[in-house]
mmCIF file of C-alpha atoms and ligand atoms in Angstrom:
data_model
loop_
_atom_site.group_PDB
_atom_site.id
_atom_site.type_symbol
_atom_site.label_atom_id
_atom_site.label_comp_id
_atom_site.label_asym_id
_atom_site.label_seq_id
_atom_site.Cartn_x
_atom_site.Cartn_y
_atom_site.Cartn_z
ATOM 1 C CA UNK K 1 0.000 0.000 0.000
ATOM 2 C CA UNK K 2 3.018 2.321 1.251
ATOM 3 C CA UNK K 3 4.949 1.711 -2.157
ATOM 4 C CA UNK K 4 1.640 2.711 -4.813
ATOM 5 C CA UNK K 5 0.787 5.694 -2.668
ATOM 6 C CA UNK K 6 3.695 6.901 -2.926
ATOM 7 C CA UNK K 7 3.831 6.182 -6.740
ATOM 8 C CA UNK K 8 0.445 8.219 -6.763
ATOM 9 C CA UNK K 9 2.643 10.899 -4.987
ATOM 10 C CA UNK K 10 4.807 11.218 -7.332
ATOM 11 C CA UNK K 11 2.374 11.577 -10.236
ATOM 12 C CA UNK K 12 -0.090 13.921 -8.279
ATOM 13 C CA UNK K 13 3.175 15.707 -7.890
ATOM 14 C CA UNK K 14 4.367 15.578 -11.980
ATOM 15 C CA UNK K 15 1.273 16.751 -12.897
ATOM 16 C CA UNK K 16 0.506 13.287 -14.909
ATOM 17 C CA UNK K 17 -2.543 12.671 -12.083
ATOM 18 C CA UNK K 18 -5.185 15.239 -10.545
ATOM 19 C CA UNK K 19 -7.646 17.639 -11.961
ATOM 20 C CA UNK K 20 -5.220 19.309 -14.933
ATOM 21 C CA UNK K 21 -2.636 16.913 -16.100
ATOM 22 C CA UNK K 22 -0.102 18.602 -17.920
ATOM 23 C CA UNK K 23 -1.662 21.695 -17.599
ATOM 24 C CA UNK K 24 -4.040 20.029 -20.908
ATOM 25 C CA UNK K 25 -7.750 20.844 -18.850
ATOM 26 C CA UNK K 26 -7.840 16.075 -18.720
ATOM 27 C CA UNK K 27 -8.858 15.539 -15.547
ATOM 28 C CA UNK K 28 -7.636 12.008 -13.680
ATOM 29 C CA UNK K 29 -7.766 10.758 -10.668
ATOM 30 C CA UNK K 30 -7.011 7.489 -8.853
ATOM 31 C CA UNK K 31 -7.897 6.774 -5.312
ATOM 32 C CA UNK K 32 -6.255 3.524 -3.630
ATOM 33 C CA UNK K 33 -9.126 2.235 -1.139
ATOM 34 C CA UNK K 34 -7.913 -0.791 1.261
ATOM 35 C CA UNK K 35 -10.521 -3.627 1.372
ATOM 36 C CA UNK K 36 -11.616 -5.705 4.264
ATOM 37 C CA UNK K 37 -10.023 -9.200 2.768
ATOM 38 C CA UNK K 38 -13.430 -10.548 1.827
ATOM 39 C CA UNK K 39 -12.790 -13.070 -0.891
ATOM 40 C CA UNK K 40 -16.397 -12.546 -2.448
ATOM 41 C CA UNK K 41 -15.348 -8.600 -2.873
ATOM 42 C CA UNK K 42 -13.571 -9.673 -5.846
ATOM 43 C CA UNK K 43 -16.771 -10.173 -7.219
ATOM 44 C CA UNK K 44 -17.622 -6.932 -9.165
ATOM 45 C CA UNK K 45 -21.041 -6.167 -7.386
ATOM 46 C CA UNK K 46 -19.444 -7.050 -3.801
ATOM 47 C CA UNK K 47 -16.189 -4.727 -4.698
ATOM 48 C CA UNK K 48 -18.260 -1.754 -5.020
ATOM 49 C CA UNK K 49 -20.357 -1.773 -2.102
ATOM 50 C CA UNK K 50 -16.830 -2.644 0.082
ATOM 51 C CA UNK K 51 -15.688 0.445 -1.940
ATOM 52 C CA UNK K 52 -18.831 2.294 -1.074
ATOM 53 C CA UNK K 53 -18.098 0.811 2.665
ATOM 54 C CA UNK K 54 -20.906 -1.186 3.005
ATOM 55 C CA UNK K 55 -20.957 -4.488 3.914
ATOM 56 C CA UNK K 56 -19.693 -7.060 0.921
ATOM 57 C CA UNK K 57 -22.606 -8.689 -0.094
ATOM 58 C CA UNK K 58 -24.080 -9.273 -4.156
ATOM 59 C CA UNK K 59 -25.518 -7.036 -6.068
ATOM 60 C CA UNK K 60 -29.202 -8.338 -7.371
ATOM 61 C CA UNK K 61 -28.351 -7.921 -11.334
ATOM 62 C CA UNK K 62 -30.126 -6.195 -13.508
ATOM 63 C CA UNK K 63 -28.675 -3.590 -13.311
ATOM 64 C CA UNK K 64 -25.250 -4.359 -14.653
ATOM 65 C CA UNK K 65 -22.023 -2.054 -13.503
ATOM 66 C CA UNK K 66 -22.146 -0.712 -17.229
ATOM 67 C CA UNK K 67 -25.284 0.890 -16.613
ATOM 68 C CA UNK K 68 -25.582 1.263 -12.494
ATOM 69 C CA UNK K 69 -22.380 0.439 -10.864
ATOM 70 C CA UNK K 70 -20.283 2.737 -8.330
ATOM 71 C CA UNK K 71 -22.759 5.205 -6.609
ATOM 72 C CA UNK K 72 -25.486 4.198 -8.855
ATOM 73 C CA UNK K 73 -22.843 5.296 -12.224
ATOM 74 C CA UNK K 74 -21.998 3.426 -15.083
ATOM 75 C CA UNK K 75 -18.729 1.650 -14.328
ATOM 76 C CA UNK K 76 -15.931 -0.451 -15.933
ATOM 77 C CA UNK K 77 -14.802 -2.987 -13.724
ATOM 78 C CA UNK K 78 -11.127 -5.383 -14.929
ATOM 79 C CA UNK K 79 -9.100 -6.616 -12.821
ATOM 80 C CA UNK K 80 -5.326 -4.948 -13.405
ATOM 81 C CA UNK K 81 -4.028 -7.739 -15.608
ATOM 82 C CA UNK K 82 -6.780 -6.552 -18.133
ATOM 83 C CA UNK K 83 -5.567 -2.733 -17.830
ATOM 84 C CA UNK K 84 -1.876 -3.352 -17.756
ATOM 85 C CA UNK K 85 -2.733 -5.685 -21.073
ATOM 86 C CA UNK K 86 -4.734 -3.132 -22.774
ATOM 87 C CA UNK K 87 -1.781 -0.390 -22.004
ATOM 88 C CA UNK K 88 0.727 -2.181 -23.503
ATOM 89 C CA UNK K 89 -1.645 -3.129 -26.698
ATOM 90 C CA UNK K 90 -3.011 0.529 -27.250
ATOM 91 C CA UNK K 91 0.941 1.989 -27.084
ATOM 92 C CA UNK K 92 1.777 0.560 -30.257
ATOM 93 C CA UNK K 93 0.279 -1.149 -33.292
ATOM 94 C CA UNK K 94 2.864 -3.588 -33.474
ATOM 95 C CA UNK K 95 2.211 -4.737 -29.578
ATOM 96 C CA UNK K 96 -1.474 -6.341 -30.690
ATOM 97 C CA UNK K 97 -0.048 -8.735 -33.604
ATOM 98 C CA UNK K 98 2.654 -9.482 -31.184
ATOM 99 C CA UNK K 99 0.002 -10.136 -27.860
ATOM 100 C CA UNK K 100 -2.177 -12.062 -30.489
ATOM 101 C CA UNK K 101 0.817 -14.001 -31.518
ATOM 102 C CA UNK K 102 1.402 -15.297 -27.894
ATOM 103 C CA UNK K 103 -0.487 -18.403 -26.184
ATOM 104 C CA UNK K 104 -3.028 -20.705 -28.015
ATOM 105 C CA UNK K 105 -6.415 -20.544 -30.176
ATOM 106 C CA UNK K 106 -8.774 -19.234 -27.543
ATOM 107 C CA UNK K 107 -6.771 -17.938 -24.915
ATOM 108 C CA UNK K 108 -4.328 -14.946 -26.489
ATOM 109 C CA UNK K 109 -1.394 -13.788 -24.914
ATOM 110 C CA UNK K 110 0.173 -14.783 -21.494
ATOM 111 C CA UNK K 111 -0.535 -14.630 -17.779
ATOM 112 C CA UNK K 112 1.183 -14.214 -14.818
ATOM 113 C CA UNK K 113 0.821 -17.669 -13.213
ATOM 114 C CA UNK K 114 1.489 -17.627 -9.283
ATOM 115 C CA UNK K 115 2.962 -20.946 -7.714
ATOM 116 C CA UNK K 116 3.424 -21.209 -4.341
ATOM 117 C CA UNK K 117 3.265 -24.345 -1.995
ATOM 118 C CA UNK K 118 5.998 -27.316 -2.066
ATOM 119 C CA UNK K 119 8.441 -25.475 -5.073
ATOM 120 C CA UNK K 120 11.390 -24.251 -4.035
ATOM 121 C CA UNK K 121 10.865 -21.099 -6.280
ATOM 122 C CA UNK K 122 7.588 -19.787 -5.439
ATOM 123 C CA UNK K 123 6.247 -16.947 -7.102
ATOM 124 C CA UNK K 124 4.924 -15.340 -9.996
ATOM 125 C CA UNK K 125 5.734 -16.624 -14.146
ATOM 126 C CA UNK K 126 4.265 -14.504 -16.461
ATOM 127 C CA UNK K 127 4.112 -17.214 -19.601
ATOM 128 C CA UNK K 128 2.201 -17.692 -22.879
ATOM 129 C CA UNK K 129 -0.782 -19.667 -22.531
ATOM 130 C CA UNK K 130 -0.588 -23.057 -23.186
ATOM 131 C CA UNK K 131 2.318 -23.655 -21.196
ATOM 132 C CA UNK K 132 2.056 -27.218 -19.743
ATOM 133 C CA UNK K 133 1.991 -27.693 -16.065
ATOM 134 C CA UNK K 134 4.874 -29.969 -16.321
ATOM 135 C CA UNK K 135 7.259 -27.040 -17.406
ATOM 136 C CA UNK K 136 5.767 -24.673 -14.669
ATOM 137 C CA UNK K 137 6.370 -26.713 -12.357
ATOM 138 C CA UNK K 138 9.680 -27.150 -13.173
ATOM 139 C CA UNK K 139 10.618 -23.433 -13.277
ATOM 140 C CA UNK K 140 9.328 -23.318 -10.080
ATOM 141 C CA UNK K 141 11.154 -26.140 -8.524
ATOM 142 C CA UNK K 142 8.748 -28.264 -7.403
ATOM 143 C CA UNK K 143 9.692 -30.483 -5.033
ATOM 144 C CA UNK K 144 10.303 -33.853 -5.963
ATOM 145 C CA UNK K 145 7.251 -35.554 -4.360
ATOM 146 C CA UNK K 146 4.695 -33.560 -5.163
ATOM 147 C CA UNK K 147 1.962 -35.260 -5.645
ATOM 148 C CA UNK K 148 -1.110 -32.652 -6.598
ATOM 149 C CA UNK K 149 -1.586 -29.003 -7.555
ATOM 150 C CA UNK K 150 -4.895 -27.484 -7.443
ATOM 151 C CA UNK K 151 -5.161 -24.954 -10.466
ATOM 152 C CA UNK K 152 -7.468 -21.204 -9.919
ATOM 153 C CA UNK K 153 -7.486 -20.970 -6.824
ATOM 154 C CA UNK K 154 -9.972 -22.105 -3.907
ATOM 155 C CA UNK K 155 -12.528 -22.423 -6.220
ATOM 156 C CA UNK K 156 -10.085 -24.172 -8.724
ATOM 157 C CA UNK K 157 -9.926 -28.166 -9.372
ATOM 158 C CA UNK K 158 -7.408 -30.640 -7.612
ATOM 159 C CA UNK K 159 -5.582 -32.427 -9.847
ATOM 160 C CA UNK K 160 -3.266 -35.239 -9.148
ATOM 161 C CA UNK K 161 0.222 -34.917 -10.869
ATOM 162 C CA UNK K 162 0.420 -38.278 -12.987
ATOM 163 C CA UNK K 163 1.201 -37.949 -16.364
ATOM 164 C CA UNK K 164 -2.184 -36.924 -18.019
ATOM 165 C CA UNK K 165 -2.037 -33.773 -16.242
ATOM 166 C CA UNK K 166 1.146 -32.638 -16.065
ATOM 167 C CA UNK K 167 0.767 -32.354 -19.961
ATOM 168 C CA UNK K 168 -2.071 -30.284 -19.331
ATOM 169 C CA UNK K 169 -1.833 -26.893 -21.313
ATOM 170 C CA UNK K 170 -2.413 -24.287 -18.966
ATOM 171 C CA UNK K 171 -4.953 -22.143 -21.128
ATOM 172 C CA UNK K 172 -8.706 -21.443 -20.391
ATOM 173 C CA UNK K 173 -9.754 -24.611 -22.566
ATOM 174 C CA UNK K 174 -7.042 -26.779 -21.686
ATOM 175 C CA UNK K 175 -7.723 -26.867 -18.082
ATOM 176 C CA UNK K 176 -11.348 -26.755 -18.567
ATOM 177 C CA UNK K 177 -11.257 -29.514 -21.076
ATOM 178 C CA UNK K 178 -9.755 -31.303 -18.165
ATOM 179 C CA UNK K 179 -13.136 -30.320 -15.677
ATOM 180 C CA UNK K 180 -11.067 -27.506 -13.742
ATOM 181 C CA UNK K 181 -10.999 -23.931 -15.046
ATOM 182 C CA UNK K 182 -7.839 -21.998 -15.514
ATOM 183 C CA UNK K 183 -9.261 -18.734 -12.701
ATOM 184 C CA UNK K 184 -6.753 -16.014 -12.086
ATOM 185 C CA UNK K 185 -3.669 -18.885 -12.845
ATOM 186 C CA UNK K 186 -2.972 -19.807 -8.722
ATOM 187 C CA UNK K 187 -1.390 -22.774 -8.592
ATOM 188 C CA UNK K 188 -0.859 -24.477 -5.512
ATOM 189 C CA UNK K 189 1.366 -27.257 -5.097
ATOM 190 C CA UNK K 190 0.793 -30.065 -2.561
ATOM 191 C CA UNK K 191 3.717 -32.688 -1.514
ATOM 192 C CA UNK K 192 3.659 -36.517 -0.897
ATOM 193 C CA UNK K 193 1.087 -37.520 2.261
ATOM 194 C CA UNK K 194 -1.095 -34.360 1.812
ATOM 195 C CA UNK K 195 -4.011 -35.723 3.801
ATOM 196 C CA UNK K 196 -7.147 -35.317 1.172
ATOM 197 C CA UNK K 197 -9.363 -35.077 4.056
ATOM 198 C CA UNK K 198 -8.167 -32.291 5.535
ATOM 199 C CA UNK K 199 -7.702 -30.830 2.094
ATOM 200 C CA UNK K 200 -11.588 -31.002 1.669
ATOM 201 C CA UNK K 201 -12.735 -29.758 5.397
ATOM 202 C CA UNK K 202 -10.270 -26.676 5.204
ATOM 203 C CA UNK K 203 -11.903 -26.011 1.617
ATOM 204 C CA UNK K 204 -15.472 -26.549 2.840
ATOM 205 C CA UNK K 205 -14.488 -23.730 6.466
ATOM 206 C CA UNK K 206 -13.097 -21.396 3.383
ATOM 207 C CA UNK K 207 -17.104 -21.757 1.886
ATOM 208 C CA UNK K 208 -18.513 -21.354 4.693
ATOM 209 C CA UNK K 209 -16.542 -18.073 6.161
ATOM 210 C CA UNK K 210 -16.428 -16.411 2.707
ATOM 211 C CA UNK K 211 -20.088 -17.126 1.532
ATOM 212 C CA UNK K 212 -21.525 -13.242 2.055
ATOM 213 C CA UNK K 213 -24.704 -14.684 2.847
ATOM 214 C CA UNK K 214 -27.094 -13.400 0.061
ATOM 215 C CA UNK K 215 -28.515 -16.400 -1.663
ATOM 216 C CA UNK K 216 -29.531 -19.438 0.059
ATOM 217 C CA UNK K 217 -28.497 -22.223 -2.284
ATOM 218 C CA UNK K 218 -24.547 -20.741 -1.292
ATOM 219 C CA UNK K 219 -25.676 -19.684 2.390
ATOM 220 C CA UNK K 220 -27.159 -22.663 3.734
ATOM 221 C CA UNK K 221 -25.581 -25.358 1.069
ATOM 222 C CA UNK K 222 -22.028 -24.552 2.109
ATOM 223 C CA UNK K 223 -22.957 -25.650 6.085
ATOM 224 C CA UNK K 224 -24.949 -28.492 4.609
ATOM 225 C CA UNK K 225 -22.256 -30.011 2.755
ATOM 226 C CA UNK K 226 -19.266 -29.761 5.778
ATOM 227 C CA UNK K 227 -22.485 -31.687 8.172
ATOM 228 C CA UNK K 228 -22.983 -34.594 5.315
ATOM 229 C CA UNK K 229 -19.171 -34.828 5.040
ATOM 230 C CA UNK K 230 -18.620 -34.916 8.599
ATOM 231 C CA UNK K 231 -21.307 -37.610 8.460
ATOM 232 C CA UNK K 232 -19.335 -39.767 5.784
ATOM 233 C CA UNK K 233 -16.442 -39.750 7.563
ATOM 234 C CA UNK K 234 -18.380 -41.239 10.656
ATOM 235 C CA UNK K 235 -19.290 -43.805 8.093
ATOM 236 C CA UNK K 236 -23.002 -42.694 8.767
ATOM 237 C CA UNK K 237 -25.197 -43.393 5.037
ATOM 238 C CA UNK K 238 -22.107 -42.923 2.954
ATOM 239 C CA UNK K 239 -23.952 -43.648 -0.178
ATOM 240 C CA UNK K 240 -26.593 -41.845 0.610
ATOM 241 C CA UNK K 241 -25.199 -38.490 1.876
ATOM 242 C CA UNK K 242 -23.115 -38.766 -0.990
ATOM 243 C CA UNK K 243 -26.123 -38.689 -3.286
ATOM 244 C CA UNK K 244 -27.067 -35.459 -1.402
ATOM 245 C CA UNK K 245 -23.983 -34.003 -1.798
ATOM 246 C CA UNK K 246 -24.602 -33.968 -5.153
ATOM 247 C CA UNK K 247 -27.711 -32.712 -5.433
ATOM 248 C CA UNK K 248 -26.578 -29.639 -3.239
ATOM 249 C CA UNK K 249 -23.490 -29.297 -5.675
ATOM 250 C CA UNK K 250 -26.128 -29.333 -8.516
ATOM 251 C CA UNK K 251 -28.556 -26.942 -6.876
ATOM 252 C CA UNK K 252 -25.578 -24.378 -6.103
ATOM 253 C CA UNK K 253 -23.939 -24.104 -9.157
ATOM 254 C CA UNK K 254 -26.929 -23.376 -11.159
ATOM 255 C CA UNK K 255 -28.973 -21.425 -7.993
ATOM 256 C CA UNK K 256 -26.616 -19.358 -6.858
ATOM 257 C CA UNK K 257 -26.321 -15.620 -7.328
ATOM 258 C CA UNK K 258 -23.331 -15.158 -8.078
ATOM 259 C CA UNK K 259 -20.076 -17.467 -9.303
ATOM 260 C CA UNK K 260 -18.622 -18.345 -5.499
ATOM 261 C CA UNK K 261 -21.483 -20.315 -5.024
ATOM 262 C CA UNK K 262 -21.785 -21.770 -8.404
ATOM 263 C CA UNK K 263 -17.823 -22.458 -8.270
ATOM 264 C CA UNK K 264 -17.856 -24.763 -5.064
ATOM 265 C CA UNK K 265 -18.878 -27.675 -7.101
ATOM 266 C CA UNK K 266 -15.612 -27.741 -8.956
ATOM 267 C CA UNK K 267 -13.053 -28.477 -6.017
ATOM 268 C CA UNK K 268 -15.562 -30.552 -3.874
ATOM 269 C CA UNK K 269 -16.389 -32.654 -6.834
ATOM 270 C CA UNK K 270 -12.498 -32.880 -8.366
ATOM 271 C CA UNK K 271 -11.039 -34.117 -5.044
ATOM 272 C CA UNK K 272 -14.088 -37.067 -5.001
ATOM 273 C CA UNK K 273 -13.021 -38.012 -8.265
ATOM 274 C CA UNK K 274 -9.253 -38.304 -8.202
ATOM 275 C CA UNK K 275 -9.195 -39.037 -4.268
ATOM 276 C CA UNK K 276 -12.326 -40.593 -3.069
ATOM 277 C CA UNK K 277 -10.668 -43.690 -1.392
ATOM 278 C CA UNK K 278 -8.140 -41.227 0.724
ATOM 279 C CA UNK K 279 -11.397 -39.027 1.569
ATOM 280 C CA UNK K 280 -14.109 -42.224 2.208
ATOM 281 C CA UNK K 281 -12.393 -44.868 3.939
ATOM 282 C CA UNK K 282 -14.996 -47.221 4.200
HETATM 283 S S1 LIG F 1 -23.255 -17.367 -4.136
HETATM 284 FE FE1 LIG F 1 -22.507 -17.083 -2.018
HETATM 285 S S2 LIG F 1 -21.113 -15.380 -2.182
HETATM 286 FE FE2 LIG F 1 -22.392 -15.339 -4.039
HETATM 287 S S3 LIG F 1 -24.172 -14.066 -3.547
HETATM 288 FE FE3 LIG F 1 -24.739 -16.122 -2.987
HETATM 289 S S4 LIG F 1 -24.209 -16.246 -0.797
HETATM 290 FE FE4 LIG F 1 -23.100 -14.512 -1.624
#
């Protein structure tokens, strides 16, 4: 926070920010507001009322941000990947051919891919799409037991590191061909004896905490799903909770409002394929 306010400084200072820049009559301004650390204000709806310091719940849509977004404005929300993309793009022709050049059919250009976990060269790789997982991994040292990465974060898809998937072309279709989805490019990497179980519960507290509460398929399915768990690993009507499980999955990813809800399908359901026996030990 310290290091882009005082970047902000500096080009209130310069005259390239503020209400006259360059003396030209353009008026631009950027304000840095500090969120709470809500995971759901990422969402575009829940971002502006944090910004608007309410609490970080969904919007109800329509109406979109385009038309009714920040203090009832029109408003463009990206994330800054988008804008630092579209800067380098619109500074020169040549930049677009080159961007389009990069990555693979339906995902252009490249993305900053953030590995963290067991490597022993965590951080962040911006590469062209279509990279495979097996030569991220590699730049980033993973250890030599790892055993599973889950790919886009919490909401992302476990995947066990045999050698389908380490071939897997880390691109927007590639992983989704695969049943995960691609996200913001986290990848976590998990070593040899990861328990699976745990793996699950902690992801299933995450739902729980960061749900905001609006919708009830995301509300009250999130609490539902830790109690049937909890109840298959008592052994209690494994087959049948299970069967529930997957109704609520189901229900939430086409009920709820917004994609949180609809996203918790992806990890619950990837760790019961590749790791059911670790998670149900019947
Ligand atoms: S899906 Fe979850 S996070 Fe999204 S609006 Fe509904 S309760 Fe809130």
């Amino acid at each position: 926070k310290q290091v882009i306010e005082s970047v902000l400084g500096s080009l209130k200072d310069g005259g390239y920010l503020g209400n006259d820049i360059l003396g030209s009559g353009f008026k631009f301004n950027i304000d840095l507001i500090t969120g709470a650390g809500s995971y759901v204000c990422g969402e575009e709806t829940a971002l502006m009322e944090s910004i608007e310091n309410k609490r970080g719940t969904v919007r109800q849509r329509p109406p979109v941000p385009a038309v009714s977004g920040l203090y009832g404005k029109p408003t463009v929300l990206n994330n800054v990947l988008t804008f630092a993309y579209a800067v380098y793009i619109l500074s020169d022709n040549s930049n677009l051919e080159y961007f389009l050049s990069l990555g693979t059919e339906n995902s252009k250009g490249t993305m900053p891919f953030q590995v963290s976990g067991a490597v022993n060269n965590p951080g962040i790789f911006e590469l062209p799409f279509g990279v495979t997982l097996r030569e991220l991994l590699k730049l980033a040292g993973a250890v030599e037991n790892a055993e599973t990465v889950q790919i886009g974060g919490p909401l992302g898809a476990y995947f066990p590191l045999r050698a389908e998937f380490l071939n897997l072309k880390l691109s927007y279709e590639g992983v989704s061909e695969k049943g995960g989805m691609l996200g913001h490019g986290g990848i976590v990497v998990f070593g040899q004896g990861t328990d699976m179980k745990y793996r699950l519960l902690n992801s299933l507290d995450f739902f729980i905490d960061e749900s905001c509460g609006k919708c009830a398929p995301c509300r009250i399915g999130t609490v539902r799903l830790k109690e049937l768990f909890e109840r298959i690993f008592k052994k209690q009507n494994i087959e049948e909770n299970l069967k529930i499980i997957d109704e609520i999955l189901e229900s939430m990813k086409y009920l709820s409002l917004c994609g949180f809800g609809a996203g918790v399908y992806m990890p619950v359901r990837s760790l019961l394929t590749h790791y059911k026996n670790e998670i149900i030990e019947v």
